[in-house]
Amino acid sequence: MSAREPSFRQSVELMFNRAAALMDLPPGLEEKIRVCNSTYVVRFGVRLRGEIRTFTGYRSVHSEHMEPVKGGIRYAANVNQDEVEALAALMTFKCALVEAPFGGSKGGLCIDPRQYEDHELEQITRRFAYELIKRDLINPSQNVPAPDMGTGEKEMAIIADQYARMNTTDINARACVTGKPPHAGGIKGRVEATGRGVQYALQEFFRHPDDIAKAGLSGSLDGKSVIVQGLGNVGYHAALFLSREDGAKITHIIERDGALHNADGLDIALVRDWIAHHGGVRGCPHGHYIEQGGVVLEEECDILVPAALEGVIHAENAERVKAKLIIEAANGPITATADEILRRRGTVIIPDLYANAGGVTVSYFEWVKNLSHIRFGRMQRRQEEARHLLIVNELERLSKDKELGWTLSPDFKERYLRGADELELVRSGLDDTMREAYQSMREVWHTRQDVPDLRTAAFLVSIGRVAASYRAKGL
Ligand code: NAD
């Protein structure tokens, strides 16, 4: 990135400022909402491979207008305070947009997890969690982390266990972190949630002919060409669902070591399997290998899905990006400078604070499940089935009446009778959330002449909600 590029945190602030300038907030309140409340930096040592290694970690709290605050923990070699604060700010606005009752937070540990064995990662994670727990920076009622880049179910289960060891009488201990595996207090559908949310966001976008036309596209998702950057948790699930369920063609996948191309559409599961066994896309027989992955962002396509990391579309390459629609599955993939350029060129951008909110939405469901100590649907499911049975029996009785002359279709009975399980309920709640949030942004985008894009609209909605919450507290 060039020197004229703002940092990630500055980028988020510039985007915030653009929206705040269109609002009527008292200056003091605007400043209060913009700034990051606190950042805790910890350095701790762990004895590994016969020596003491020192690690640096962060936990930022951007806004406590609602508590607990919420935000993932990222493991990456270049994590820094600026990045964690930018991500914490995005969490504040993301939660407000999807009406998850949390403030914004984020954490990070400077570590390349690929350099460590599982048991070493457990030791490091436990120690990092210990440092945060003893300061209430992990706590079911104050600060609830989740997975992010470089972390997943395994790390979340370790954090939950560490919290339980240090708080043996806390009946809500499991709610101290989300993204846990289902057998350790997690919820079905959390692993896929962010990618699933990206799919639901695109499905909702394609329900609105005006919006499709603004992007210079037409029709549905079926047959659309898609480039995905990053086949990790978010990118993999988004690509898998879009290709398998919506008929989109994933023509390119960009990974750390290059890109893969197949004009007929890549088989996502096969590519993921290859990466899992070989560490990258090089040599993968399911597509044509391109060494310079970064330039593939500039290839012709209908939809670009950056799902890896921040700042990948910047002042230097934005002019050359040809996608008509960009959905920010990653946090901050487009810098503020690139955002200006793309907006000028008419590219429609579905912004990160909406696009990847599926993760925090299902995390919210998991937190509620942990606090209520019962899985979703347990009380209602069989009762629902019994009521459906009444209708099916009645329909079957009527269908025997020759004079009426109709029959039930073969699989109707089975499909109608079955009450929803936890996964179906989670997906339904997520779909509802993504639709509602899109509509709230879209209304502002279409009704206000001074709001030219979805990102400004999203910030307007979110800042308005955070401001209302501060006002209700008398601030
Ligand atoms: P992940 O670690 O599972 O996957 C990241 C993927 O990107 C990996 O496959 C990695 O190899 C690839 N990658 C890394 N550097 C790259 C590069 N320079 N070029 C191409 N590919 C590269 O992470 P994730 O959880 O999928 O997160 C991805 C993004 O989504 C991040 O911005 C994260 O903050 C955001 N996000 C994640 C979640 C979640 O629930 N996991 C929720 C909201 C937002």
XYZ file of C-alpha atoms and ligand atoms in Angstrom:
519
model
C 0.000 0.000 0.000
C 1.255 3.499 -0.774
C 2.004 6.292 1.705
C -1.064 8.262 0.624
C -3.205 5.471 2.001
C -4.820 5.975 5.427
C -4.294 3.276 8.056
C -7.106 0.756 8.636
C -8.346 2.694 11.680
C -8.195 5.990 9.802
C -10.106 4.374 6.932
C -12.920 3.327 9.259
C -12.938 6.817 10.810
C -13.116 8.486 7.393
C -16.090 6.307 6.498
C -17.681 7.097 9.862
C -17.061 10.833 9.351
C -18.664 10.787 5.913
C -21.885 9.453 7.423
C -21.729 11.554 10.611
C -21.454 14.722 8.479
C -24.939 13.950 7.148
C -26.386 13.613 10.634
C -27.433 16.082 13.203
C -25.453 14.816 16.168
C -24.168 17.106 18.913
C -20.376 17.342 18.332
C -19.572 15.857 21.737
C -21.717 12.810 21.088
C -20.250 12.324 17.610
C -16.761 12.291 19.104
C -17.847 9.896 21.873
C -19.205 7.439 19.311
C -16.142 7.725 17.045
C -13.351 7.090 19.551
C -12.193 3.731 20.859
C -12.829 3.581 24.621
C -9.816 1.509 25.616
C -7.138 -0.868 24.389
C -5.387 -3.278 26.681
C -1.970 -4.479 25.522
C -0.478 -7.531 27.175
C 2.916 -9.178 26.821
C 3.270 -12.616 28.321
C 5.789 -15.412 28.227
C 5.224 -19.084 27.494
C 7.888 -21.791 27.836
C 8.030 -23.584 24.484
C 10.643 -25.829 22.909
C 13.030 -25.285 25.833
C 12.884 -21.471 25.833
C 10.615 -18.662 26.977
C 8.815 -16.951 24.101
C 7.106 -13.608 24.598
C 3.809 -12.877 22.844
C 1.943 -9.593 22.429
C -1.849 -9.478 22.544
C -4.554 -6.822 22.399
C -8.149 -6.414 23.478
C -9.849 -3.190 22.408
C -13.233 -2.001 23.592
C -14.645 0.519 21.168
C -18.064 1.238 22.645
C -19.873 0.192 25.819
C -23.241 1.744 24.982
C -24.441 -1.855 25.363
C -22.816 -4.639 27.334
C -21.408 -7.150 26.966
C -19.149 -5.911 24.214
C -18.470 -8.399 21.460
C -15.797 -9.104 18.882
C -13.502 -11.829 17.626
C -9.952 -12.716 18.543
C -7.570 -12.807 15.598
C -4.287 -14.737 15.409
C -1.964 -13.232 12.808
C 1.708 -12.291 12.715
C 1.110 -8.617 11.935
C -1.736 -7.858 14.371
C -1.326 -4.355 15.798
C -3.204 -1.795 17.874
C -4.414 0.241 14.897
C -5.928 -2.850 13.282
C -7.578 -4.146 16.463
C -9.101 -0.708 17.156
C -10.418 -0.474 13.588
C -11.972 -3.930 13.910
C -13.480 -3.050 17.318
C -15.104 0.063 15.817
C -16.552 -2.004 12.975
C -18.019 -4.370 15.581
C -19.886 -1.503 17.264
C -21.561 -0.502 14.009
C -22.083 -4.084 12.838
C -23.905 -5.067 16.035
C -26.079 -1.948 15.834
C -26.952 -2.639 12.196
C -28.117 -6.222 12.821
C -29.643 -5.334 16.182
C -27.425 -7.634 18.231
C -27.461 -6.081 21.715
C -23.718 -5.630 22.122
C -21.065 -2.946 22.162
C -18.003 -3.375 19.945
C -14.734 -5.021 20.856
C -11.912 -6.966 19.185
C -8.813 -8.859 20.166
C -5.653 -10.002 18.514
C -2.507 -11.978 19.194
C 0.704 -11.467 17.197
C 1.350 -15.045 16.165
C 1.454 -17.103 13.000
C -0.576 -20.103 14.196
C 0.806 -22.272 11.379
C 4.222 -22.215 13.090
C 2.942 -24.020 16.196
C 1.754 -27.498 17.150
C -1.752 -27.938 18.550
C -0.551 -28.476 22.134
C 1.618 -25.331 21.915
C -1.317 -23.301 20.615
C -3.363 -24.568 23.527
C -0.726 -23.392 26.012
C -0.493 -19.969 24.353
C -4.282 -19.584 24.090
C -4.775 -20.533 27.744
C -2.197 -18.006 28.860
C -3.641 -15.215 26.687
C -7.153 -16.060 27.924
C -5.905 -16.016 31.537
C -4.514 -12.496 31.077
C -7.822 -11.250 29.630
C -10.111 -13.120 32.048
C -8.409 -11.793 35.162
C -9.148 -8.243 33.932
C -12.777 -9.048 32.968
C -11.855 -8.612 29.317
C -13.460 -12.005 28.833
C -16.691 -12.305 30.823
C -20.255 -13.398 29.913
C -21.751 -10.089 31.002
C -18.944 -7.738 29.986
C -16.862 -8.941 27.067
C -17.554 -11.971 24.875
C -14.995 -12.911 22.179
C -15.545 -15.112 19.125
C -13.401 -16.571 16.329
C -11.778 -14.440 13.661
C -8.880 -14.892 11.249
C -6.554 -17.658 12.445
C -8.844 -18.881 15.222
C -11.818 -21.243 15.318
C -13.803 -23.665 17.460
C -10.707 -25.173 19.079
C -9.422 -21.877 20.498
C -12.920 -20.865 21.639
C -13.356 -24.171 23.512
C -10.006 -23.590 25.262
C -11.001 -20.045 26.247
C -14.339 -21.299 27.636
C -12.566 -24.002 29.606
C -10.006 -21.535 30.976
C -12.799 -19.180 32.071
C -14.670 -22.042 33.777
C -11.492 -23.061 35.649
C -11.055 -19.518 36.935
C -14.757 -18.967 37.726
C -15.919 -22.279 39.101
C -19.218 -20.964 40.497
C -20.325 -18.917 37.493
C -23.378 -20.726 36.166
C -23.165 -18.711 32.921
C -19.513 -19.512 32.315
C -20.163 -20.961 28.868
C -21.547 -17.632 27.653
C -18.085 -16.043 28.092
C -17.169 -16.802 24.474
C -19.011 -17.834 21.296
C -17.996 -19.962 18.346
C -17.461 -22.997 20.587
C -17.954 -26.486 19.138
C -21.534 -27.799 19.619
C -20.381 -30.424 22.159
C -18.805 -27.678 24.294
C -21.754 -25.298 24.510
C -21.711 -24.053 20.918
C -24.576 -23.811 18.498
C -25.168 -25.566 15.199
C -24.490 -23.333 12.225
C -21.913 -21.022 13.867
C -18.967 -22.273 11.788
C -20.793 -21.602 8.513
C -22.535 -18.459 9.812
C -20.425 -15.668 8.318
C -20.263 -17.295 4.869
C -23.947 -18.170 5.095
C -24.644 -14.525 5.954
C -22.741 -13.432 2.828
C -24.990 -15.739 0.785
C -28.159 -14.380 2.424
C -26.933 -10.807 1.866
C -26.477 -11.468 -1.846
C -29.821 -13.251 -2.074
C -31.481 -10.203 -0.534
C -29.622 -7.822 -2.865
C -30.875 -9.846 -5.854
C -34.475 -9.518 -4.644
C -34.392 -5.805 -5.532
C -34.374 -5.047 -9.277
C -33.454 -1.362 -8.655
C -30.355 -2.367 -6.731
C -29.342 -4.974 -9.312
C -29.677 -2.304 -12.002
C -27.542 0.166 -9.995
C -24.735 -2.391 -10.177
C -25.235 -2.729 -13.939
C -26.335 -6.334 -13.516
C -29.545 -8.158 -14.337
C -31.358 -11.361 -13.408
C -30.546 -13.521 -10.433
C -27.446 -15.026 -8.821
C -27.767 -17.995 -11.156
C -24.854 -18.030 -13.615
C -23.127 -14.950 -12.169
C -19.325 -15.078 -12.304
C -17.700 -14.678 -8.902
C -14.105 -14.168 -7.724
C -13.383 -15.119 -4.114
C -10.249 -14.056 -2.246
C -9.413 -16.257 0.755
C -10.801 -19.777 1.065
C -10.801 -19.778 4.867
C -13.818 -20.007 7.112
C -15.760 -17.117 5.567
C -14.669 -17.456 1.930
C -15.099 -21.222 1.795
C -18.647 -21.268 3.124
C -19.738 -18.292 1.023
C -18.262 -19.839 -2.145
C -19.668 -23.282 -1.373
C -23.230 -22.083 -0.770
C -23.275 -19.593 -3.660
C -22.081 -22.231 -6.121
C -24.090 -25.203 -4.809
C -27.342 -23.501 -3.894
C -27.603 -20.355 -6.038
C -25.968 -21.476 -9.278
C -23.187 -18.862 -9.141
C -19.921 -19.742 -10.933
C -16.778 -19.295 -8.839
C -14.353 -18.599 -11.671
C -11.333 -17.628 -9.519
C -10.083 -18.339 -6.021
C -7.218 -16.214 -4.722
C -5.110 -17.607 -1.892
C -1.808 -16.670 -0.206
C 0.331 -18.508 -2.762
C -1.511 -17.582 -5.966
C -4.872 -18.063 -7.625
C -6.867 -20.743 -9.435
C -9.007 -20.156 -12.496
C -11.718 -22.198 -14.150
C -14.131 -20.395 -16.477
C -16.768 -23.116 -15.947
C -16.664 -22.705 -12.191
C -14.345 -24.269 -9.603
C -15.437 -27.147 -7.382
C -15.080 -25.446 -4.006
C -15.030 -28.566 -1.840
C -12.271 -30.136 -3.965
C -10.151 -26.978 -3.895
C -10.558 -26.643 -0.134
C -9.540 -30.266 0.280
C -6.438 -29.651 -1.841
C -5.468 -26.605 0.240
C -5.951 -28.574 3.464
C -3.496 -31.228 2.250
C -0.990 -29.055 0.363
C -1.072 -25.717 2.196
C -2.008 -23.657 -0.885
C -3.516 -23.713 -4.365
C -0.285 -24.306 -6.311
C -0.442 -27.605 -8.206
C -4.186 -28.006 -7.686
C -5.528 -29.989 -10.666
C -9.016 -28.463 -10.510
C -8.088 -25.140 -12.106
C -5.430 -23.210 -13.975
C -2.778 -21.831 -11.566
C -1.869 -18.119 -11.611
C 1.196 -17.141 -9.582
C 0.331 -13.443 -9.093
C -2.822 -13.843 -6.984
C -3.246 -10.132 -6.253
C -3.831 -9.128 -9.888
C -6.746 -11.553 -10.114
C -8.746 -9.035 -8.068
C -8.719 -6.995 -11.285
C -10.180 -9.754 -13.483
C -13.531 -9.401 -15.227
C -16.416 -10.753 -13.075
C -19.924 -9.917 -11.896
C -19.249 -10.204 -8.164
C -16.000 -9.884 -6.222
C -15.881 -11.401 -2.728
C -12.771 -10.333 -0.807
C -12.849 -12.731 2.170
C -9.254 -12.728 3.413
C -7.907 -9.552 4.986
C -8.017 -5.765 5.039
C -6.623 -3.246 2.575
C -6.446 -5.496 -0.496
C -8.223 -2.982 -2.739
C -6.348 0.280 -2.409
C -5.366 3.485 -4.200
C -3.034 1.596 -6.576
C -5.381 -1.080 -7.913
C -8.906 0.337 -7.392
C -9.050 1.902 -10.870
C -8.427 -1.503 -12.424
C -11.011 -3.490 -10.441
C -13.701 -4.484 -12.953
C -16.267 -6.199 -10.718
C -19.682 -4.578 -10.874
C -20.610 -5.630 -7.374
C -18.216 -6.112 -4.447
C -19.364 -7.746 -1.249
C -16.940 -7.192 1.628
C -16.901 -10.593 3.316
C -13.629 -9.644 5.057
C -13.351 -6.642 7.362
C -11.955 -3.544 5.689
C -10.823 -5.058 2.361
C -11.344 -1.688 0.617
C -9.410 1.331 1.922
C -11.153 4.705 2.222
C -9.184 5.969 -0.807
C -10.181 2.977 -2.924
C -13.751 3.361 -1.728
C -13.823 6.902 -3.196
C -12.442 5.672 -6.519
C -14.872 2.763 -6.781
C -17.860 4.900 -5.832
C -16.901 7.403 -8.504
C -16.783 4.578 -11.038
C -20.240 3.338 -10.019
C -19.201 0.042 -8.449
C -21.785 -1.076 -5.907
C -20.200 -2.137 -2.609
C -22.076 -4.172 -0.003
C -20.135 -3.033 3.066
C -18.373 -5.216 5.627
C -20.373 -4.023 8.618
C -23.387 -5.600 6.964
C -21.906 -8.292 4.709
C -20.041 -10.280 7.344
C -22.466 -9.711 10.217
C -23.687 -13.322 10.000
C -20.963 -14.384 12.419
C -21.944 -12.043 15.209
C -25.627 -12.718 14.580
C -25.247 -16.451 15.198
C -22.847 -15.694 18.058
C -25.720 -13.738 19.582
C -27.962 -16.817 19.237
C -25.251 -18.939 20.889
C -24.873 -16.493 23.788
C -28.646 -16.495 24.337
C -28.659 -20.297 24.198
C -25.885 -20.451 26.814
C -27.690 -18.030 29.122
C -31.001 -19.861 28.782
C -29.278 -23.246 29.270
C -31.505 -24.939 26.714
C -31.156 -25.638 23.022
C -33.416 -23.769 20.626
C -36.549 -25.690 19.717
C -36.350 -28.231 22.553
C -39.658 -27.200 24.124
C -41.679 -26.586 20.943
C -40.473 -29.021 18.306
C -42.607 -32.109 19.073
C -45.606 -30.009 19.994
C -45.303 -28.285 16.620
C -45.099 -31.702 14.960
C -48.225 -32.862 16.821
C -50.200 -29.846 15.601
C -48.976 -30.401 12.051
C -50.105 -34.015 12.345
C -53.636 -32.858 13.081
C -53.710 -30.934 9.801
C -52.083 -33.728 7.800
C -54.584 -36.288 9.156
C -57.438 -33.996 8.231
C -56.026 -33.440 4.738
C -55.566 -37.180 4.281
C -59.161 -37.774 5.312
C -60.361 -35.180 2.789
C -58.140 -36.537 0.028
C -59.939 -39.881 0.299
C -63.111 -38.108 -0.753
C -63.427 -39.051 -4.438
C -65.678 -36.092 -5.193
C -63.016 -33.555 -4.174
C -60.566 -35.273 -6.528
C -57.243 -34.139 -5.076
C -54.316 -35.920 -3.451
C -51.359 -34.964 -1.282
C -48.002 -34.793 -3.080
C -45.753 -37.706 -2.042
C -43.221 -35.921 0.178
C -45.603 -33.273 1.577
C -46.451 -35.259 4.680
C -42.855 -35.940 5.658
C -41.686 -32.362 5.000
C -44.620 -30.682 6.685
C -44.627 -32.910 9.748
C -41.004 -32.370 10.723
C -40.516 -29.619 13.322
C -37.475 -27.366 12.846
C -34.223 -28.446 14.479
C -31.591 -26.092 15.894
C -29.733 -25.654 12.603
C -32.900 -24.747 10.714
C -33.882 -22.259 13.408
C -30.432 -20.673 13.361
C -30.483 -20.331 9.581
C -33.984 -18.900 9.664
C -32.993 -16.335 12.335
C -29.899 -15.415 10.344
C -31.824 -15.047 7.084
C -34.378 -12.823 8.796
C -31.613 -10.679 10.320
C -29.770 -10.236 7.009
C -32.993 -9.304 5.189
C -34.086 -6.801 7.819
C -30.668 -5.164 8.063
C -30.395 -4.871 4.279
C -33.790 -3.238 4.099
C -32.887 -0.709 6.782
C -29.752 0.316 4.809
C -31.535 0.240 1.513
C -34.316 2.519 2.654
C -31.778 5.226 3.539
C -29.850 4.623 0.294
C -32.974 5.072 -1.829
C -34.772 7.815 0.075
C -31.940 10.249 0.857
C -30.445 12.106 -2.104
C -27.314 12.893 -0.091
C -26.566 9.207 0.585
C -24.909 7.826 -2.548
C -23.888 4.366 -1.374
C -24.754 1.454 0.873
C -21.773 1.967 3.200
C -22.803 5.508 4.113
C -26.367 4.258 4.544
C -25.204 1.441 6.830
C -23.169 3.850 8.976
C -26.111 6.269 9.159
C -28.426 3.556 10.462
C -25.849 2.230 12.936
C -24.646 5.579 14.265
C -28.278 6.622 14.740
C -28.938 3.534 16.841
C -25.777 3.925 18.940
C -26.616 7.619 19.486
C -30.154 6.719 20.581
C -28.732 4.241 23.051
C -26.315 6.823 24.516
C -29.133 9.391 24.691
C -31.296 6.907 26.591
C -28.509 6.740 29.175
C -28.673 10.500 29.543
C -25.440 11.283 27.681
P -9.435 -17.647 8.095
O -8.144 -17.552 8.809
O -10.320 -18.823 8.319
O -9.226 -17.533 6.519
C -8.502 -16.542 5.885
C -8.113 -17.087 4.516
O -7.486 -16.058 3.757
C -7.129 -18.247 4.600
O -7.533 -19.267 3.713
C -5.809 -17.613 4.180
O -4.912 -18.546 3.592
C -6.286 -16.568 3.197
N -5.345 -15.479 3.018
C -4.555 -14.890 3.954
N -3.798 -13.927 3.394
C -4.130 -13.903 2.094
C -3.696 -13.133 0.985
N -2.780 -12.183 1.127
N -4.258 -13.366 -0.228
C -5.189 -14.321 -0.379
N -5.636 -15.097 0.629
C -5.105 -14.888 1.850
O -10.189 -16.272 8.444
P -11.751 -15.985 8.390
O -12.298 -16.262 9.729
O -12.342 -16.614 7.184
O -11.719 -14.394 8.236
C -11.545 -13.756 6.983
C -12.032 -12.319 7.079
O -13.395 -12.309 7.497
C -11.289 -11.430 8.088
O -11.267 -10.116 7.610
C -12.182 -11.504 9.312
O -12.024 -10.384 10.170
C -13.539 -11.511 8.660
N -14.621 -12.051 9.502
C -14.559 -13.319 9.988
C -15.622 -13.795 10.765
C -15.684 -15.215 11.274
O -16.734 -15.607 11.803
N -14.645 -16.026 11.149
C -16.702 -12.964 11.064
C -16.733 -11.673 10.533
C -15.673 -11.241 9.757
